[in-house]
């Protein structure tokens, strides 16, 4: 939002605050029979009603009471509403004109900058560099930064490196650091992200200072930026986090690892922290990066008292496809609720079997239709069922549900 | 005479309290919009879009006689930006050729789909899937007509993902709506976000191509113009404030993302009311409060859904009648919540506000008009004072509408042409003269219909989108 927008919102707030304050003040002053500003208020409270309203009333006593309280509020509201209507018309039209002008300007600048950036990346010419350098105003530098970030997400290798070097040569890194703001937290967040995206490692000490910011947004952003910028202590923050790590930031960390080809740490180092969100994140990452070495470190989490931790451990064990987990998962089955039972079935079905197993066969008679379905799916997926067994299931479970489930599973179009 | 004065006091107090509540909501909305715009500057939706760990979403779209727009709208739904999602269209016993058109266009085949009836619904005649690889995430359910709630429940039974997005199939959804709706859910750290909703805008007279809006216009239709202002006020100045106060009772039926597990634990949508969207939100929130789980229903001010609004008095009247019955149905079904501290801000602020200022407001206004008429006939009206009061209410209403136009102008700027803004100004100036009175009248009719036991939805007219 632009400054003029803030001013308008501020005026709006001021208008209503004044309205409320005046109404309350006048009402109280009338009730207590005290005059606030004798000349103006006497006129509003006494002369106006007497002249135009009260002398026409039949029951002057009661009516005066209502009118004396309400009238000043009504009159002031009318005046303020009128003033605000006129002001709003002017502000909205002015803002609209300004916005259209800015849009056109931005669009022109964007077009120019995009062309120059692409030309520079293709030709590496000094002349093009000099042309880009001519963008000196704050607005053009902001647009330039945004376009470079945009471009950076779509290029890799040598081109990405040249783009980064151009960013530094144009001193946009210094521009970003300058824009760190003590008052406006979002500007700091925005610029930390810019520096991280452009891989400006020199700024890691500056950004490191924000790891202890009282503003959570800044704190998390600094931690995430350091994954990319500080190659030595990349993930140490995971053991320091005291507040929950939101799922969005978990996705963000994964994105940074993939995008910047960062070597993932052994996430099992952090699974014993008390922070549940960190444990869940590490379990997901262990599965995603197939960190088989973590198996021994996470297996005890199957008995963790936290429900979500147990659920994610079951899933991760399925991802790791470690056969040793099968008996443990089976042993856990009877103690878990329906959702975790289904997770156990899904996980076991991902792990390759050495020999046919009766575990799934025993589950196809479960009351819950979802469990039955998952068990049958698992039987088919693992190739643990032959025609004889299928005929046996159909014969021994003549109910409509079983027939439906079998048809569903065997329909390849689903 | 004493009764008359008590009535005077009550009406006056009610007027001031309702105006004051609007002012407070307006102020709260302003702060949220500022914060939202700040956050939007660095919102990286591509992280959610590309992540295999992002929550999965089932889009459920009930359809009843939507033949004119259904094919284009399904195409737009399939093109939404998200990693893992499915589209479930529920043909709720349409009497037109909707299902035939969809089967033909998307190369569908009836499959042996086993539907686990977790929530009981009317009979499902068939489930269809496409053999064209471009449409693998499309499922079409053909069922006996049972109403919107029943169709949504059928969709819930078939859905396979963690969250579900309930939409009206005739609406146009912003391509990045799913990314924006899921973000508050995955950003939450200390509270569970059980549902999110986005701003609904009006599509009448806009140019739509392949289910996407290519040009936004102010509706040419007289009645639709007023609804633009209504929607802007309701969404930009009302619901986002209620979201902040954690008192939100409603996520629009046209676009709402819900936690599937909690919705199913609550029994899904209720067939007992025509306000099934509001009722589900209240029931889910009660469920969370009763289990003492900190939760939120979050509202996003971004215009994510463009819907068609009624263009004739007849249809508009039916819609408002239904909205009133829906509100009443939900409020009465959950009367236990009323000023009950057990239900936190929903019980202490949200529910009472809906009770006094959404349901009772038209009734009180109507009784005020009747009272005024009696006083005028019997010569008990002080005309000078009446004119002053009228000026106050009129100017306040116009100023409030102008502020909503300002909010729109400063934030999303969808109506950017000067002529469009002038049209909005003009609409705001003439709205209080008769449109408002019409809405009061329709609400009264809704009240009567509710007490008479009317349960139907009424017929909605559909038109083909204007294509460019």
CSV table of N, CA, C and O in Angstrom, one decimal, chain A residues 276-324:
chain,number,residue,atom,x,y,z
A,276,UNK,N,7.2,-30.4,19.0
A,276,UNK,CA,6.5,-31.4,18.2
A,276,UNK,C,6.6,-31.1,16.7
A,276,UNK,O,6.8,-32.0,15.9
A,277,UNK,N,6.4,-29.8,16.4
A,277,UNK,CA,6.4,-29.5,15.0
A,277,UNK,C,7.7,-29.8,14.3
A,277,UNK,O,7.8,-30.2,13.2
A,278,UNK,N,8.8,-29.6,15.1
A,278,UNK,CA,10.2,-29.9,14.5
A,278,UNK,C,10.3,-31.4,14.3
A,278,UNK,O,10.8,-31.8,13.3
A,279,UNK,N,9.8,-32.2,15.3
A,279,UNK,CA,9.9,-33.6,15.2
A,279,UNK,C,9.1,-34.1,13.9
A,279,UNK,O,9.7,-34.9,13.1
A,280,UNK,N,7.9,-33.5,13.8
A,280,UNK,CA,7.1,-33.9,12.6
A,280,UNK,C,7.8,-33.6,11.3
A,280,UNK,O,7.9,-34.4,10.3
A,281,UNK,N,8.4,-32.4,11.3
A,281,UNK,CA,9.1,-31.9,10.1
A,281,UNK,C,10.3,-32.9,9.8
A,281,UNK,O,10.5,-33.3,8.6
A,282,UNK,N,11.1,-33.2,10.8
A,282,UNK,CA,12.3,-34.0,10.6
A,282,UNK,C,11.9,-35.4,10.1
A,282,UNK,O,12.5,-36.0,9.2
A,283,UNK,N,10.8,-35.9,10.7
A,283,UNK,CA,10.3,-37.2,10.2
A,283,UNK,C,9.9,-37.2,8.7
A,283,UNK,O,10.2,-38.1,8.0
A,284,UNK,N,9.2,-36.1,8.4
A,284,UNK,CA,8.8,-36.0,6.9
A,284,UNK,C,10.1,-36.0,6.1
A,284,UNK,O,10.1,-36.6,5.0
A,285,UNK,N,11.1,-35.2,6.5
A,285,UNK,CA,12.3,-35.0,5.7
A,285,UNK,C,13.1,-36.4,5.6
A,285,UNK,O,13.7,-36.7,4.6
A,286,UNK,N,13.1,-37.1,6.7
A,286,UNK,CA,13.8,-38.4,6.7
A,286,UNK,C,13.2,-39.3,5.6
A,286,UNK,O,13.9,-40.0,4.9
A,287,UNK,N,11.8,-39.3,5.5
A,287,UNK,CA,11.1,-40.0,4.5
A,287,UNK,C,11.4,-39.5,3.1
A,287,UNK,O,11.7,-40.3,2.2
A,288,UNK,N,11.3,-38.2,3.0
A,288,UNK,CA,11.5,-37.6,1.7
A,288,UNK,C,12.9,-37.8,1.1
A,288,UNK,O,13.1,-38.0,-0.1
A,289,UNK,N,13.9,-37.7,2.0
A,289,UNK,CA,15.3,-37.9,1.5
A,289,UNK,C,15.8,-39.4,1.7
A,289,UNK,O,17.0,-39.6,1.6
A,290,UNK,N,14.8,-40.2,2.1
A,290,UNK,CA,15.2,-41.7,2.3
A,290,UNK,C,16.4,-41.9,3.1
A,290,UNK,O,17.4,-42.5,2.7
A,291,UNK,N,16.4,-41.2,4.3
A,291,UNK,CA,17.6,-41.3,5.1
A,291,UNK,C,17.5,-42.6,6.0
A,291,UNK,O,17.1,-42.7,7.1
A,292,UNK,N,18.0,-43.7,5.3
A,292,UNK,CA,17.9,-45.1,6.0
A,292,UNK,C,18.6,-45.1,7.3
A,292,UNK,O,18.2,-45.9,8.2
A,293,UNK,N,19.7,-44.4,7.4
A,293,UNK,CA,20.5,-44.4,8.6
A,293,UNK,C,19.6,-43.9,9.8
A,293,UNK,O,20.0,-44.2,11.0
A,294,UNK,N,18.6,-43.2,9.6
A,294,UNK,CA,17.8,-42.7,10.7
A,294,UNK,C,16.9,-43.7,11.3
A,294,UNK,O,16.3,-43.5,12.4
A,295,UNK,N,16.7,-44.9,10.6
A,295,UNK,CA,15.8,-45.9,11.1
A,295,UNK,C,15.9,-46.1,12.6
A,295,UNK,O,14.9,-46.1,13.3
A,296,UNK,N,17.1,-46.4,13.0
A,296,UNK,CA,17.3,-46.8,14.5
A,296,UNK,C,16.9,-45.6,15.4
A,296,UNK,O,16.5,-45.8,16.5
A,297,UNK,N,17.1,-44.4,14.9
A,297,UNK,CA,16.9,-43.2,15.7
A,297,UNK,C,15.4,-42.9,15.9
A,297,UNK,O,15.0,-42.2,16.8
A,298,UNK,N,14.6,-43.4,14.9
A,298,UNK,CA,13.2,-42.9,15.0
A,298,UNK,C,12.3,-44.1,15.4
A,298,UNK,O,11.1,-43.8,15.7
A,299,UNK,N,12.7,-45.3,15.4
A,299,UNK,CA,11.9,-46.4,15.7
A,299,UNK,C,11.2,-46.3,17.1
A,299,UNK,O,10.0,-46.7,17.2
A,300,UNK,N,11.9,-45.7,18.0
A,300,UNK,CA,11.3,-45.5,19.4
A,300,UNK,C,10.1,-44.6,19.4
A,300,UNK,O,9.2,-44.6,20.2
A,301,UNK,N,10.0,-43.8,18.3
A,301,UNK,CA,8.9,-42.8,18.2
A,301,UNK,C,7.5,-43.5,18.0
A,301,UNK,O,6.5,-42.8,18.1
A,302,UNK,N,7.6,-44.8,17.6
A,302,UNK,CA,6.3,-45.5,17.4
A,302,UNK,C,5.6,-45.6,18.7
A,302,UNK,O,4.3,-45.8,18.7
A,303,UNK,N,6.3,-45.5,19.8
A,303,UNK,CA,5.6,-45.5,21.1
A,303,UNK,C,5.5,-44.2,21.8
A,303,UNK,O,5.3,-44.1,23.0
A,304,UNK,N,5.8,-43.1,21.0
A,304,UNK,CA,5.7,-41.8,21.6
A,304,UNK,C,4.2,-41.5,22.0
A,304,UNK,O,3.3,-41.9,21.4
A,305,UNK,N,4.1,-40.7,23.1
A,305,UNK,CA,2.8,-40.4,23.6
A,305,UNK,C,2.0,-39.4,22.7
A,305,UNK,O,0.8,-39.3,22.7
A,306,UNK,N,2.8,-38.7,21.8
A,306,UNK,CA,2.1,-37.7,21.0
A,306,UNK,C,1.5,-38.4,19.7
A,306,UNK,O,2.3,-39.0,19.0
A,307,UNK,N,0.2,-38.3,19.6
A,307,UNK,CA,-0.5,-39.0,18.5
A,307,UNK,C,0.1,-38.7,17.1
A,307,UNK,O,0.4,-39.6,16.3
A,308,UNK,N,0.3,-37.4,16.8
A,308,UNK,CA,0.7,-37.0,15.5
A,308,UNK,C,2.1,-37.5,15.2
A,308,UNK,O,2.5,-37.8,14.1
A,309,UNK,N,3.0,-37.6,16.2
A,309,UNK,CA,4.3,-38.1,16.1
A,309,UNK,C,4.3,-39.5,15.7
A,309,UNK,O,5.0,-40.0,14.8
A,310,UNK,N,3.4,-40.3,16.4
A,310,UNK,CA,3.3,-41.7,16.1
A,310,UNK,C,2.8,-41.9,14.6
A,310,UNK,O,3.4,-42.7,13.8
A,311,UNK,N,1.8,-41.1,14.2
A,311,UNK,CA,1.3,-41.2,12.9
A,311,UNK,C,2.4,-40.9,11.8
A,311,UNK,O,2.5,-41.7,10.9
A,312,UNK,N,3.1,-39.9,12.0
A,312,UNK,CA,4.2,-39.5,11.1
A,312,UNK,C,5.3,-40.5,11.1
A,312,UNK,O,5.9,-40.8,10.0
A,313,UNK,N,5.6,-41.1,12.2
A,313,UNK,CA,6.6,-42.2,12.3
A,313,UNK,C,6.2,-43.4,11.4
A,313,UNK,O,7.0,-43.9,10.7
A,314,UNK,N,4.9,-43.7,11.6
A,314,UNK,CA,4.4,-44.9,10.8
A,314,UNK,C,4.6,-44.6,9.3
A,314,UNK,O,5.1,-45.4,8.5
A,315,UNK,N,4.2,-43.3,8.9
A,315,UNK,CA,4.3,-43.0,7.5
A,315,UNK,C,5.8,-43.0,7.0
A,315,UNK,O,6.1,-43.5,6.0
A,316,UNK,N,6.7,-42.5,7.8
A,316,UNK,CA,8.1,-42.4,7.5
A,316,UNK,C,8.7,-43.8,7.3
A,316,UNK,O,9.5,-44.1,6.4
A,317,UNK,N,8.3,-44.7,8.2
A,317,UNK,CA,8.8,-46.1,8.2
A,317,UNK,C,8.4,-46.7,6.8
A,317,UNK,O,9.1,-47.5,6.2
A,318,UNK,N,7.2,-46.4,6.4
A,318,UNK,CA,6.7,-46.8,5.1
A,318,UNK,C,7.6,-46.3,4.0
A,318,UNK,O,7.9,-47.0,3.0
A,319,UNK,N,7.9,-45.0,4.1
A,319,UNK,CA,8.8,-44.4,3.1
A,319,UNK,C,10.2,-45.0,3.0
A,319,UNK,O,10.8,-45.2,2.0
A,320,UNK,N,10.7,-45.4,4.2
A,320,UNK,CA,12.0,-45.9,4.3
A,320,UNK,C,12.1,-47.4,3.8
A,320,UNK,O,13.2,-47.9,3.5
A,321,UNK,N,10.9,-48.0,3.7
A,321,UNK,CA,10.8,-49.4,3.2
A,321,UNK,C,11.8,-50.4,3.9
A,321,UNK,O,12.4,-51.2,3.3
A,322,UNK,N,11.9,-50.2,5.2
A,322,UNK,CA,12.8,-51.1,6.0
A,322,UNK,C,12.0,-52.3,6.5
A,322,UNK,O,11.0,-52.1,7.3
A,323,UNK,N,12.3,-53.5,6.1
A,323,UNK,CA,11.6,-54.7,6.4
A,323,UNK,C,11.5,-54.9,8.0
A,323,UNK,O,10.6,-55.5,8.5
A,324,UNK,N,12.5,-54.5,8.6
A,324,UNK,CA,12.6,-54.7,10.1
A,324,UNK,C,11.4,-53.9,10.8
A,324,UNK,O,11.1,-54.3,11.9
